[in-house]
Amino acid sequence: QVQLVQSGAEMKRPGASVKVSCKASGYTLTGYYMHWVRQAPGQGLEWMGSINPNSGDTKSAQQFQGRVTMTRDTSTNTAYMELTRLTPDDTAVYYCAKDRGQWLVFVYVMDVWGQGTTVIVSS
Amino acid sequence: QSALTQPASVSGSPGQSITISCTGSSSDIGNYNLVSWYQQYPGKAPKLVIFEVTKRPSGVSNRFSASKSGNTASLTISGLRSEDEADYYCCSFSRITTVMFGGGTKLTVL
């Protein structure tokens, strides 16, 4: 079955960077866009950006531009999200989510989600 | 740009129906049929329950239905059950921000 498995929890100091991985199974990563979404404690969902795993092209939300890098390794069917210059406000659960659109048609619908990766930023 | 606007909470008794609204603008909900809804239990990842305004993924109960009028989308859950108690988020394509979520609505089954 289609599944996304994310890397484990991270604790970082302010100013550091974090890189979260998202390994896809049950389908080929390059066939569907991948989204990254985060959720701060007690808060709602926040879209961070998306990557076309075939071309590597990315689109990120304005508030993360310059700090977020989304990449992929097609040989391991894994997507990555790196966030730099962390502050305590970046403390959140970070999710990867597969877009529903087949043949890389971007439909902005997240039909399969990873289990989430908790990132805590604290001095 | 702010998130789509949802009520913070709604409640209903078992067997009743409830509706959650999601208000956006002509930059998102009003001009695109790309509204989706997600159900999230505490400590769990969100789950897709509605996409493209009205469509249900395979495996989602037909007690879940949705619609759109103007700049507002709505999710209706009929025959309310205790297991429906969760947070619900709307989401839409936006020509300004690409993807926009609502602030979330906590559904309490009384």
PDB file of C-alpha atoms in Angstrom, chain A residues 2-6 22 35-38 45 95-98 109-116, chain B residues 38 40 45-48 101:
ATOM      1  CA  VAL A   2       1.050   3.603  -0.492  1.00  0.00           C
ATOM      2  CA  GLN A   3       2.925   4.835   2.549  1.00  0.00           C
ATOM      3  CA  LEU A   4       5.133   7.717   3.602  1.00  0.00           C
ATOM      4  CA  VAL A   5       7.569   7.140   6.454  1.00  0.00           C
ATOM      5  CA  GLN A   6       9.318  10.136   7.938  1.00  0.00           C
ATOM      6  CA  CYS A  22      10.103  11.224   3.804  1.00  0.00           C
ATOM      7  CA  HIS A  35       3.760  18.671  -0.238  1.00  0.00           C
ATOM      8  CA  TRP A  36       5.293  19.732   3.067  1.00  0.00           C
ATOM      9  CA  VAL A  37       2.943  20.945   5.809  1.00  0.00           C
ATOM     10  CA  ARG A  38       3.689  21.889   9.388  1.00  0.00           C
ATOM     11  CA  LEU A  45      -2.008  23.282   9.429  1.00  0.00           C
ATOM     12  CA  TYR A  95       4.422  16.386   7.585  1.00  0.00           C
ATOM     13  CA  CYS A  96       5.072  15.269   4.050  1.00  0.00           C
ATOM     14  CA  ALA A  97       1.971  14.534   2.021  1.00  0.00           C
ATOM     15  CA  LYS A  98       1.545  13.062  -1.453  1.00  0.00           C
ATOM     16  CA  VAL A 109      -5.031  17.538  -2.730  1.00  0.00           C
ATOM     17  CA  MET A 110      -3.011  15.649  -0.106  1.00  0.00           C
ATOM     18  CA  ASP A 111      -4.231  12.069  -0.133  1.00  0.00           C
ATOM     19  CA  VAL A 112      -1.483  10.247   1.774  1.00  0.00           C
ATOM     20  CA  TRP A 113       0.355  11.701   4.748  1.00  0.00           C
ATOM     21  CA  GLY A 114       3.485  10.740   6.597  1.00  0.00           C
ATOM     22  CA  GLN A 115       3.306  10.143  10.315  1.00  0.00           C
ATOM     23  CA  GLY A 116       4.889  13.500  11.094  1.00  0.00           C
TER      24      GLY A 116
ATOM     25  CA  TYR B  38      -9.171  16.942   6.228  1.00  0.00           C
ATOM     26  CA  GLN B  40      -7.404  15.075  12.209  1.00  0.00           C
ATOM     27  CA  ALA B  45      -1.737  12.929  10.800  1.00  0.00           C
ATOM     28  CA  PRO B  46      -4.611  14.528   8.885  1.00  0.00           C
ATOM     29  CA  LYS B  47      -6.804  12.346   6.683  1.00  0.00           C
ATOM     30  CA  LEU B  48      -8.418  13.443   3.433  1.00  0.00           C
ATOM     31  CA  PHE B 101      -5.627  26.014   4.912  1.00  0.00           C
TER      32      PHE B 101
END
